[in-house]
Coordinates of C-alpha atoms and ligand atoms in Angstrom, one line a residue:
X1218 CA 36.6 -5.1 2.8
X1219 CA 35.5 -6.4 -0.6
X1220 CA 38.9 -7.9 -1.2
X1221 CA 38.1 -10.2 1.5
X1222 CA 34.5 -11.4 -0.5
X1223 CA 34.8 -14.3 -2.3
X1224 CA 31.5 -17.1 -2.6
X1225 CA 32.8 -18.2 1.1
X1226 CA 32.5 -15.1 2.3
X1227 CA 30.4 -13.4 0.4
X1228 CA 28.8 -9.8 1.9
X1229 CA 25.8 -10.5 3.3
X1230 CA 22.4 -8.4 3.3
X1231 CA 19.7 -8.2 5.8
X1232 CA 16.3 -6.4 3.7
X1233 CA 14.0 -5.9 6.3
X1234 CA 10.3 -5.7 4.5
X1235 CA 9.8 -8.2 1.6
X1236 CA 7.0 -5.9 -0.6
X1237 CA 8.1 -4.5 -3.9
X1238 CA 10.7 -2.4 -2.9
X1239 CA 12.7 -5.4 -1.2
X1240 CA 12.4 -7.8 -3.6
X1241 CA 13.7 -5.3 -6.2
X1242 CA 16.0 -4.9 -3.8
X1243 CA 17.3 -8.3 -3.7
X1244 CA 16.8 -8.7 -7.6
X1245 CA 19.4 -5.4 -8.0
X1246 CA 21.5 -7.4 -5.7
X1247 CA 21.7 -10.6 -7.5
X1248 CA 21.3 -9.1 -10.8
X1249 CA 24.8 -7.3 -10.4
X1250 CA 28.1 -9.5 -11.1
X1251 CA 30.7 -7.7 -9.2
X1252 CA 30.7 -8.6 -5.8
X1253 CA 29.3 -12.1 -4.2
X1254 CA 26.3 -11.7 -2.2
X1255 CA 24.1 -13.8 0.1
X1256 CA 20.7 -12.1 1.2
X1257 CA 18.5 -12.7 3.8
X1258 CA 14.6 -11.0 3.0
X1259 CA 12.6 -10.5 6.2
X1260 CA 9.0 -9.6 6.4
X1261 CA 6.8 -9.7 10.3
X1262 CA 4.4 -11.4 8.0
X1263 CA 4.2 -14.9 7.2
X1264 CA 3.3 -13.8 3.8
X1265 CA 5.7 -12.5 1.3
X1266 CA 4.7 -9.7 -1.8
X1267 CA 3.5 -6.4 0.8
X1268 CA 1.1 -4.5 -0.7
X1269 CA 0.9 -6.9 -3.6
X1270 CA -1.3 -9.0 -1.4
X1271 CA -2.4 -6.9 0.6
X1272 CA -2.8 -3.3 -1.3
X1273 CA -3.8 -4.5 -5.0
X1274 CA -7.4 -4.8 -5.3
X1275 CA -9.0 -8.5 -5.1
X1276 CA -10.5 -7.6 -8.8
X1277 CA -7.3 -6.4 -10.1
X1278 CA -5.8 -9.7 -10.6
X1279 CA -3.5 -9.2 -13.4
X1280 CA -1.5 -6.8 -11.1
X1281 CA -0.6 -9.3 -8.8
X1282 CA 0.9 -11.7 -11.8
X1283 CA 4.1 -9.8 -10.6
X1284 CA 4.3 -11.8 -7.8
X1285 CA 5.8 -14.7 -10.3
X1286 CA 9.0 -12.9 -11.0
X1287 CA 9.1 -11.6 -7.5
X1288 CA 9.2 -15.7 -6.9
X1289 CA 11.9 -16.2 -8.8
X1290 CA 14.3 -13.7 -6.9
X1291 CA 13.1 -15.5 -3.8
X1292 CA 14.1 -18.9 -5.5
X1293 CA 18.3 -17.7 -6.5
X1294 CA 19.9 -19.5 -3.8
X1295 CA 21.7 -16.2 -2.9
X1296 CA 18.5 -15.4 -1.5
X1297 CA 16.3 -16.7 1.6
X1298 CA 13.1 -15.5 2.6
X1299 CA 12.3 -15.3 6.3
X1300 CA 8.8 -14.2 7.0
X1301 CA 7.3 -14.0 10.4
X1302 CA 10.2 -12.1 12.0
X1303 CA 9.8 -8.3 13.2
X1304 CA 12.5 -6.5 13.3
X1305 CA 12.8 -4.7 16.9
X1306 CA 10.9 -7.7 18.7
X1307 CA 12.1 -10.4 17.5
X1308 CA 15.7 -9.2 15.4
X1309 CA 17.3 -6.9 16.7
X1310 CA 19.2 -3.5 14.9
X1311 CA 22.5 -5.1 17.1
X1312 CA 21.3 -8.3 15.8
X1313 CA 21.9 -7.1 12.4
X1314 CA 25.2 -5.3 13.0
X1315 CA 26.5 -8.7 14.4
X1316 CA 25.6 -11.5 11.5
X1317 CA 25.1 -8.3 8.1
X1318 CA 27.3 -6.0 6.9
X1319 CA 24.5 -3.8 5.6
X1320 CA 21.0 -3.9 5.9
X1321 CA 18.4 -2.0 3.8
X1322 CA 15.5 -1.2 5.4
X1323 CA 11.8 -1.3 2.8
X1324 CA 9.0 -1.5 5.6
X1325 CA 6.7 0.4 3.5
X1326 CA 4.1 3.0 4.7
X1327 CA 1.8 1.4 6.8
X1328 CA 0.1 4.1 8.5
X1329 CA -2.5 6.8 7.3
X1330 CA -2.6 10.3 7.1
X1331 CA -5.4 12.4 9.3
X1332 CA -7.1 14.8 8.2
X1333 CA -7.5 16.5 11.5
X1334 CA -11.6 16.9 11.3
X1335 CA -13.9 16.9 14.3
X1336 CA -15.3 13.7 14.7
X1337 CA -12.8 11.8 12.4
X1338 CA -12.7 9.3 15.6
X1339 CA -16.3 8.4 15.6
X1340 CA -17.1 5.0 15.0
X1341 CA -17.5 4.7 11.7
X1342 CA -14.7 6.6 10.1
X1343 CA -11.7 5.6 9.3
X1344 CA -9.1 5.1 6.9
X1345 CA -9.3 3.4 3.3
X1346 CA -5.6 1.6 4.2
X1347 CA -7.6 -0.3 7.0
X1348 CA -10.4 -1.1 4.9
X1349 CA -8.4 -1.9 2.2
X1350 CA -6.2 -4.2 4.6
X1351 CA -9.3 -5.7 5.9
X1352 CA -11.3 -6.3 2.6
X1353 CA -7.8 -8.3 1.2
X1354 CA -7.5 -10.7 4.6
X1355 CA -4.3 -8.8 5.8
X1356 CA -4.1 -10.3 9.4
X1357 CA -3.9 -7.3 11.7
X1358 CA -7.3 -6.2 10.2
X1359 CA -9.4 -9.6 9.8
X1360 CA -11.7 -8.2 13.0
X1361 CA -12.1 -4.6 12.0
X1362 CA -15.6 -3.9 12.7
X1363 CA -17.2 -2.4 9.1
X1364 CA -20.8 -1.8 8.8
X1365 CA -22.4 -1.6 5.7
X1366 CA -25.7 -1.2 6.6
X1367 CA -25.8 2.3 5.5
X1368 CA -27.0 4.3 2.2
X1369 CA -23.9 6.6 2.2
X1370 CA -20.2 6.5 2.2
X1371 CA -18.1 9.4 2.0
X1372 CA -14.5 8.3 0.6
X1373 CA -12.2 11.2 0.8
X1374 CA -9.5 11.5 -1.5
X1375 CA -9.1 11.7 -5.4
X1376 CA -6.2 9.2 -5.9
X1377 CA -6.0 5.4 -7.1
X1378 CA -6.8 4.0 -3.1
X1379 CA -9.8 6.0 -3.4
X1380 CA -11.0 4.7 -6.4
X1381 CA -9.9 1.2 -5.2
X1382 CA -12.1 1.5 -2.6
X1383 CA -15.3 3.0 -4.3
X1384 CA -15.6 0.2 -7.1
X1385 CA -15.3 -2.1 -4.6
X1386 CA -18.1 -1.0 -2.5
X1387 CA -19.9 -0.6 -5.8
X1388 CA -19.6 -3.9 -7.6
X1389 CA -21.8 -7.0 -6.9
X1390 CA -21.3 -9.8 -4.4
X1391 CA -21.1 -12.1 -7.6
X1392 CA -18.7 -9.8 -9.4
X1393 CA -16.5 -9.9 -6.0
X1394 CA -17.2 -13.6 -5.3
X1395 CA -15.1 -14.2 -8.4
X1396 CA -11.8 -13.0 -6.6
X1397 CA -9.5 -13.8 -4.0
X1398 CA -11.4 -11.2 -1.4
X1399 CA -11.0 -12.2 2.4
X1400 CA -14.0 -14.8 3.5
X1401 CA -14.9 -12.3 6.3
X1402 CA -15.7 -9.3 3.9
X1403 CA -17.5 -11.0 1.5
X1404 CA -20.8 -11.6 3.2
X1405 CA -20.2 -7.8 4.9
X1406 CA -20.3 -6.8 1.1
X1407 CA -23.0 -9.2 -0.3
X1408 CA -25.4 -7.7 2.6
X1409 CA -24.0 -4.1 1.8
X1410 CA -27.2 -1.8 1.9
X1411 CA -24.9 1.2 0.2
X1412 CA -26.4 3.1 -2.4
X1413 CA -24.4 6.1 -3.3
X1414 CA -20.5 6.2 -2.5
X1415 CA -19.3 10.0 -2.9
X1416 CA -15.2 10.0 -3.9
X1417 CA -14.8 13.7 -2.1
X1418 CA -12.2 15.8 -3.8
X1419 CA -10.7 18.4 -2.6
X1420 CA -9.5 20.2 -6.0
X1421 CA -10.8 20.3 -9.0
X1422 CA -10.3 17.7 -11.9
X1423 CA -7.2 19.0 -13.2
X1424 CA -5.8 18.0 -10.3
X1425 CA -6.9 14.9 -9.6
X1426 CA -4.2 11.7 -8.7
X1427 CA -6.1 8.9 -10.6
X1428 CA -5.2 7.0 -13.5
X1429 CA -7.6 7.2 -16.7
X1430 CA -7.7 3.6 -16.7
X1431 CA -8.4 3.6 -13.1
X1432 CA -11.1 6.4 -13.7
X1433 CA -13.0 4.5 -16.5
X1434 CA -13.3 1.6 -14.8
X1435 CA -15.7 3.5 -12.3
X1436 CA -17.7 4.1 -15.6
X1437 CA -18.3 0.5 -16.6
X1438 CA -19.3 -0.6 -13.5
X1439 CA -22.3 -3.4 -14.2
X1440 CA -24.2 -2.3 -10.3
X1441 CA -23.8 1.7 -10.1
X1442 CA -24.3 4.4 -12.2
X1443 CA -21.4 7.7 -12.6
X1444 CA -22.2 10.9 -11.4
X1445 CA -20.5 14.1 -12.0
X1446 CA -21.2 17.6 -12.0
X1447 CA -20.8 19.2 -15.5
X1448 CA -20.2 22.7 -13.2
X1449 CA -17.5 21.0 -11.2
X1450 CA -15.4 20.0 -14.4
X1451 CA -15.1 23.6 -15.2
X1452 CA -11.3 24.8 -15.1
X1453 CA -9.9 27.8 -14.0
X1454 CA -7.4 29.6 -16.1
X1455 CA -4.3 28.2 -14.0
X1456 CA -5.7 24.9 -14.1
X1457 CA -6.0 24.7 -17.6
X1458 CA -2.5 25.7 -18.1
X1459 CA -1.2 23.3 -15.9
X1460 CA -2.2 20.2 -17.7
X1461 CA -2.1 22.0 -21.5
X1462 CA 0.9 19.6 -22.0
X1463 CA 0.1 16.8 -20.2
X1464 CA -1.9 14.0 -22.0
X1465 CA -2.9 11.7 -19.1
X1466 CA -4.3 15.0 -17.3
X1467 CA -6.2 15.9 -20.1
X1468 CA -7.6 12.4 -20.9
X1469 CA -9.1 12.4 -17.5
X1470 CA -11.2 15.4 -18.3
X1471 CA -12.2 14.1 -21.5
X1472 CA -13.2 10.9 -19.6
X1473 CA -14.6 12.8 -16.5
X1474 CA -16.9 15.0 -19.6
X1475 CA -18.1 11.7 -20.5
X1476 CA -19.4 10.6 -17.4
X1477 CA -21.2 14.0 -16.7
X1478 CA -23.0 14.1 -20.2
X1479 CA -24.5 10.2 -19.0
X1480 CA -28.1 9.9 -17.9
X1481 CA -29.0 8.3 -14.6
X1482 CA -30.1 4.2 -15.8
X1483 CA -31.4 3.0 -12.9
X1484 CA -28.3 0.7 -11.9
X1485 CA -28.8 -0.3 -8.0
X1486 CA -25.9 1.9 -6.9
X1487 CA -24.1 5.5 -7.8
X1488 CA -21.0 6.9 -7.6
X1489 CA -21.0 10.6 -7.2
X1490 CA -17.1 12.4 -8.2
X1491 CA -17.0 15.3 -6.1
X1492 CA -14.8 18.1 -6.5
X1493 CA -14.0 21.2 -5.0
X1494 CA -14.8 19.9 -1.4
X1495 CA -13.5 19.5 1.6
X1496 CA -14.7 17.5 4.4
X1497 CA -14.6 20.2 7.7
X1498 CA -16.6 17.8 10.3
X1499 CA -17.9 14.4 10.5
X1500 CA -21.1 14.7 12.6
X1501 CA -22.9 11.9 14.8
X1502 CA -24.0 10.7 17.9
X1503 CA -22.1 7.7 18.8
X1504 CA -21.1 7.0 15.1
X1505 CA -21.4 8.6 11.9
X1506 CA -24.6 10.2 10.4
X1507 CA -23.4 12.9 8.3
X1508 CA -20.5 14.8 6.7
X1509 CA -19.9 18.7 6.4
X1510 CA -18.3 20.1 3.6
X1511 CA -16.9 23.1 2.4
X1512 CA -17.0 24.6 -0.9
X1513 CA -13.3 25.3 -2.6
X1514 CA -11.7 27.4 -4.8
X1515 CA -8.2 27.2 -6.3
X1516 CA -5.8 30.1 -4.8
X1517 CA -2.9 31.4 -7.6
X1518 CA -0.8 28.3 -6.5
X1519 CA -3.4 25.6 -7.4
X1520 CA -4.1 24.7 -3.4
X1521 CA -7.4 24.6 -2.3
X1522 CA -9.1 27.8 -0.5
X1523 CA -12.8 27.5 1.8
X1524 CA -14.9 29.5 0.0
X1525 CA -17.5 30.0 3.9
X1526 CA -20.1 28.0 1.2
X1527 CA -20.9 25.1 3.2
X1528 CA -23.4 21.7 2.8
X1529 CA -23.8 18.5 4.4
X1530 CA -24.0 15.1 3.0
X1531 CA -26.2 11.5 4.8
X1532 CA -23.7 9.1 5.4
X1533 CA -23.2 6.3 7.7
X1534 CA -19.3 5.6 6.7
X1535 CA -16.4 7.9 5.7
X1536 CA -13.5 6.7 4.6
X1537 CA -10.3 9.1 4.6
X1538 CA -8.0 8.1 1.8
X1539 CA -5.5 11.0 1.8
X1540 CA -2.4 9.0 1.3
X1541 CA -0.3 6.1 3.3
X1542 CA 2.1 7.4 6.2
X1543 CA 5.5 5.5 7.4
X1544 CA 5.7 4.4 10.7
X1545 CA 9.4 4.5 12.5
X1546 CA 11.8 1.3 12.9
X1547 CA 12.8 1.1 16.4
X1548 CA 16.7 2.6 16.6
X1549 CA 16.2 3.4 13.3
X1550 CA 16.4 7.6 12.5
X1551 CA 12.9 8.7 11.1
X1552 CA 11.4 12.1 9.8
X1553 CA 8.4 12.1 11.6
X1554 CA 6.7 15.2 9.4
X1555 CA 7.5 13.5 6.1
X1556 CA 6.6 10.2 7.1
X1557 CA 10.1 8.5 6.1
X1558 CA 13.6 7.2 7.2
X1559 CA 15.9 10.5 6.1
X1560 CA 18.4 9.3 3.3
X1561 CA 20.3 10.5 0.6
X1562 CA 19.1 9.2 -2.7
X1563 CA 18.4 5.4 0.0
X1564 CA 21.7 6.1 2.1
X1565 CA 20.4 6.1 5.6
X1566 CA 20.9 9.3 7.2
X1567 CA 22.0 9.7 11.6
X1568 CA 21.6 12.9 12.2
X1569 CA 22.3 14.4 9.1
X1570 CA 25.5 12.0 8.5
X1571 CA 25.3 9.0 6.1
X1572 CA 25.1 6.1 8.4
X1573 CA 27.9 3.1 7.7
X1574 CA 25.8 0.0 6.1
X1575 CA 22.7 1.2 6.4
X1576 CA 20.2 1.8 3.4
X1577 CA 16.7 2.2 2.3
X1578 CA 14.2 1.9 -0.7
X1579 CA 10.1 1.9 -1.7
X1580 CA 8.0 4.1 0.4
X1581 CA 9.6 4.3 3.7
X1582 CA 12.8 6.5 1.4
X1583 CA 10.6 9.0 -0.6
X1584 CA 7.2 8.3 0.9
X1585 CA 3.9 6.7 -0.9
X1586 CA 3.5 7.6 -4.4
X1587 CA 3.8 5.4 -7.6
X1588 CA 3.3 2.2 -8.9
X1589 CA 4.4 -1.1 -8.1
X1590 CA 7.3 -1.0 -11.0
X1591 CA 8.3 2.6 -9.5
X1592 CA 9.6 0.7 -6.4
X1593 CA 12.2 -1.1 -9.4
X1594 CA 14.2 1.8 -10.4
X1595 CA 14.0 3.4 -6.8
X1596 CA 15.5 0.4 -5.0
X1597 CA 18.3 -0.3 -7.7
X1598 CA 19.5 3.5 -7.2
X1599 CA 19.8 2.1 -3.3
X1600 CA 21.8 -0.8 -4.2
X1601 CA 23.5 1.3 -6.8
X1602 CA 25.5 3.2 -3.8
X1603 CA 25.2 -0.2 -1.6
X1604 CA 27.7 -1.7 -4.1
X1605 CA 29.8 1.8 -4.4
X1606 CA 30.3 1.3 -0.2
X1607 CA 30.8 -2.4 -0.1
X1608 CA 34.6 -1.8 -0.5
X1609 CA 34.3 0.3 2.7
X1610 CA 31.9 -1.3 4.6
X1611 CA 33.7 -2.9 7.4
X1612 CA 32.3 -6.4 7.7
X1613 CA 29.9 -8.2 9.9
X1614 CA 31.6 -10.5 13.0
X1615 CA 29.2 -13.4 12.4
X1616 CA 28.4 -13.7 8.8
X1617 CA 27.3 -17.4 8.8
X1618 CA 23.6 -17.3 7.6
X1619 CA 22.7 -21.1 10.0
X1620 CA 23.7 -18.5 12.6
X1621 CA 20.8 -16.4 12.4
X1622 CA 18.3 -18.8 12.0
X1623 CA 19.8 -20.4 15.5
X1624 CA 19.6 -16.9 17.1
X1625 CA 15.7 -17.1 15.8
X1626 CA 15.0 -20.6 17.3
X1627 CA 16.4 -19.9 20.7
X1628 CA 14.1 -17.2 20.8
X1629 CA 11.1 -19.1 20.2
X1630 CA 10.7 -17.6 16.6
X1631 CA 8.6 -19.2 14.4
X1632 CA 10.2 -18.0 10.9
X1633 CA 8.2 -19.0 8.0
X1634 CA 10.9 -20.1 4.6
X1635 CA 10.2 -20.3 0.9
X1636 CA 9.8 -23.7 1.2
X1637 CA 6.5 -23.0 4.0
X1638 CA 5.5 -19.9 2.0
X1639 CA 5.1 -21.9 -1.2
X1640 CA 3.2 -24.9 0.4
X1641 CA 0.6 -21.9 1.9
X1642 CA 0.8 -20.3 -1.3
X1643 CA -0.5 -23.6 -2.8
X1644 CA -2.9 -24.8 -0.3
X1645 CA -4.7 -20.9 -0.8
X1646 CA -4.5 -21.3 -4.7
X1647 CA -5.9 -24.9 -3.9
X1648 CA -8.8 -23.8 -2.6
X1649 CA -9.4 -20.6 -4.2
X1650 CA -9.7 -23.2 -7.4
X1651 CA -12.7 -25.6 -5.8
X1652 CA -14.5 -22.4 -5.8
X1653 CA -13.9 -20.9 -9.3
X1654 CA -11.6 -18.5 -7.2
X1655 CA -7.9 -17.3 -7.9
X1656 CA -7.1 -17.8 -4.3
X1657 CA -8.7 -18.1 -1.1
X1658 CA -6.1 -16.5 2.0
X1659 CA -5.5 -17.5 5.5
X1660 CA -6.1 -14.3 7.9
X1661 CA -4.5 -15.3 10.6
X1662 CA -0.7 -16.0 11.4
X1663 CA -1.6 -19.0 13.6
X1664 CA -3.5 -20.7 10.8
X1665 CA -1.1 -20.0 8.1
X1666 CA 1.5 -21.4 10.8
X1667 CA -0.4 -24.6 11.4
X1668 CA -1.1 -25.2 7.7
X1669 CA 2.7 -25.2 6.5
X1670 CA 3.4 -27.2 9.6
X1671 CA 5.7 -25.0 11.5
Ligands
NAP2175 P1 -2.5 9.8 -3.7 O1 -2.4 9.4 -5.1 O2 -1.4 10.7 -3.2 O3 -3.9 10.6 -3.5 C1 -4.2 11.2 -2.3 C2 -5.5 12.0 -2.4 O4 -5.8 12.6 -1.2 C3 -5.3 13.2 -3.4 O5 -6.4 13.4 -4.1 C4 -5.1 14.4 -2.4 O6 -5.5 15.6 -2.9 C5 -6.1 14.0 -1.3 N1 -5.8 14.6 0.0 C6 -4.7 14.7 0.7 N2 -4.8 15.4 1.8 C7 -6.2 15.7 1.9 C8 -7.0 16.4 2.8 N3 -6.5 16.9 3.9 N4 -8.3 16.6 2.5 C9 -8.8 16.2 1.3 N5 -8.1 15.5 0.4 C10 -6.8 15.3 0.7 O7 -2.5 8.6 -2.7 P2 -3.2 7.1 -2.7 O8 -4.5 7.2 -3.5 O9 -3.2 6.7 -1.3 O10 -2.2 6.3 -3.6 C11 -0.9 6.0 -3.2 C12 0.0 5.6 -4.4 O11 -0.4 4.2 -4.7 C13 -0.3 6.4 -5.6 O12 1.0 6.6 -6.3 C14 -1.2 5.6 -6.4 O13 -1.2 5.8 -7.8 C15 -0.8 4.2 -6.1 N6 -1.9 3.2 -6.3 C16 -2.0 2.7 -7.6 C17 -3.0 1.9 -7.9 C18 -3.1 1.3 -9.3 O14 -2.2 1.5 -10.1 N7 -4.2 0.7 -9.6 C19 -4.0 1.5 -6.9 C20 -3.8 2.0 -5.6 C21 -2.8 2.9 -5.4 P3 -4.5 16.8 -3.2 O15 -4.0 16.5 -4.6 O16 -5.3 18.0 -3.2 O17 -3.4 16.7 -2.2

């Protein structure tokens, strides 16, 4: 009961993910005056910052400048960061019912959507989340076998992680020798043999999920050309409608007009914007040769309709990037069409009831879509209703934080603190500096381990 909170006691938070989402989370909870918190941020990673690290392009530095005030929150002494604990293995959802009285989950969508293709298994394809992971030295992905010896890559997808993905097969290994890309991807990309990289969409332009400054910076790229079909930028009356009052919208078509009035200059690579295609098969013996698409056109509610037109495109890699996918908590309830843990407005839902104490925020409540500052308002409308329950919320048996970090080292866990985190945090920007480099990472848990000495 909140009367009972005071700074000895004060009500104690477990937030299970330390991206965005649960460091907003934490700032929410240490921003507020009314009640006395103490909050423990846990992440499976030794690293802290999510997708920060490992989602926001290696050439997109300024992005990840967040990171400083997400430091800060880590810093308040209401808060303690414990990385290198996964929840289910080695914390348990009793665990947390015994030393929190709520908990508020922010895991993020790590998974990918399908798109449900023959051959989408073949060696060869797969999704622009792995690549992604793998290109910015997340651990789980540092031996992902990507071969670039190919002309062609198909990248599927007309959103932000598609364009991501494109520039950076497009740009230059000295362009992407400048940034804090993971050691292992860097040769694979210097010795790339790619020449075309086809962004496959499967609307039109109106409908398009990228960002104009996102889209022009695939038009100033120094190694590859822009290609786009002045046919394909034609809109439909509907489609024109649709984003007559929407500025961003109609900036992209002025942009996307642009590109399509531009000669071909001879740059060593080109990106081709596709639209009105969808990818049917992905054909190959023993890995991928070539890609089938099929024509579109819009039906009366703006979805995408075969047209029986088909053609096939040469490429060696496809790359689906059709949007991130949650993957469920163990004992935690999860919506396994939508991809997220079912709440109301971040209140944890068991089986359609609010569950006591439990809460959620970023992805894993309304799924993958918006920026990194999105993840702000969504997980102080969590915390919002956390603080409206406190009064209720009955309280935790073992609320003394040295407890859990005892419960961790009998298990044999080896939880990484601020304290580590900042020392590997150093030691990377260390040696990202000998190099003219913002950072260079560790990829691997045990070397990150060894190097703060745990
Ligand atoms: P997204 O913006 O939702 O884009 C997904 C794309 O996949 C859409 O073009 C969608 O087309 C297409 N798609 C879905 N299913 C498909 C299918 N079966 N066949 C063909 N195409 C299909 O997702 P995202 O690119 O993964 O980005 C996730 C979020 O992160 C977004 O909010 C994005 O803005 C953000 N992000 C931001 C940045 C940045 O700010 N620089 C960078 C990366 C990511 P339809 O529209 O037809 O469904």
């Amino acid at each position: 009961m909140a009367d009972q909170l005071d700074a000895n006691r004060p009500l104690r938070i477990a937030i299970i993910g330390a991206g965005p989402s649960g460091i907003y989370a934490a700032e929410a909870l240490i921003k507020q005056t009314e009640i006395n918190v103490s909050v423990d941020v846990f992440d499976r990673l030794p690293t802290p910052y999510g997708l920060v690290r490992y989602g926001v392009a290696p050439d997109h530095q300024t992005i990840k400048s967040v990171t400083k005030v997400m430091q800060k929150v880590l810093q308040d002494p209401r808060v303690r960061f414990l990385g290198n604990v996964e929840f289910g293995r080695d914390l348990t959802f009793a665990d947390l019912r015994r030393h929190y009285d709520a908990v508020i989950y922010t895991v993020g969508a790590s998974s990918d959507r399908h798109l449900g293709i023959p051959g989408e298994d073949l060696p060869g394809s797969l999704s622009a989340t792995e690549f992604v992971a793998w290109y910015n030295g997340h651990p789980d992905y540092q031996n992902l076998d990507i071969r670039l010896n190919v002309q062609g890559v198909a990248v599927v997808g007309m959103g932000n992680v598609a364009v991501d993905v494109t520039r950076i097969l497009a740009k230059s290994a000295e362009e992407l020798r400048q940034t804090d890309i993971a050691d292992h991807a860097l040769p694979v990309l210097a010795q790339s043999q790619v020449s075309d990289i086809y962004m496959l969409g499967r609307r039109g332009p109106a409908q398009a999920k990228f960002t104009t400054k996102e889209l022009r910076e695939l038009g100033e790229l120094h190694n590859a050309d822009i290609v786009v079909r002045p046919e394909e930028l034609e809109l439909d009356e509907r489609s024109a409608a649709s984003i007559a009052g929407e500025p961003a919208l109609l900036k992209n078509l002025e942009v996307l007009r642009e590109f399509a009035a531009r000669p071909l200059t001879g740059k060593p690579r080109r990106v081709h914007l596709r639209f009105f295609v969808s990818p049917v098969a992905i054909l190959g013996e023993g890995r991928v040769h070539k890609i089938r698409l099929e024509k579109n056109r819009l039906d009366e509610n703006l979805n995408a309709v075969g047209t029986g037109e088909f053609e096939e495109l040469e490429v060696g890699l496809v790359l689906r990037s059709v949007g991130y996918k949650g993957v469920p908590l163990p004992e935690v309830p999860f919506d396994q069409r939508k991809g997220v843990i079912p709440n109301q407005s971040g209140r944890v839902l068991r089986e359609g009831q609010v569950a006591v104490g439990e809460y959620t925020a970023g992805w894993i409540k309304r799924g993958p879509s918006g920026v990194i500052g999105t993840n702000k308002a969504d997980a102080t409308e969590t915390v919002k209703l956390l603080l409206q329950d406190a009064p209720h919320l009955p309280l935790a048996p073992e609320p003394n934080p040295e407890a859990v970090t005892r419960l961790l080292q009998a298990r044999g866990v080896r939880y990484v603190t601020l304290e580590h985190w900042l020392k590997l945090d150093a030691l990377e920007c260390a040696l990202g500096q000998a190099q003219g480099r913002p950072r260079v990472k560790l990829t691997s848990v045990d070397k990150m381990l060894e190097a703060v000495g745990n």
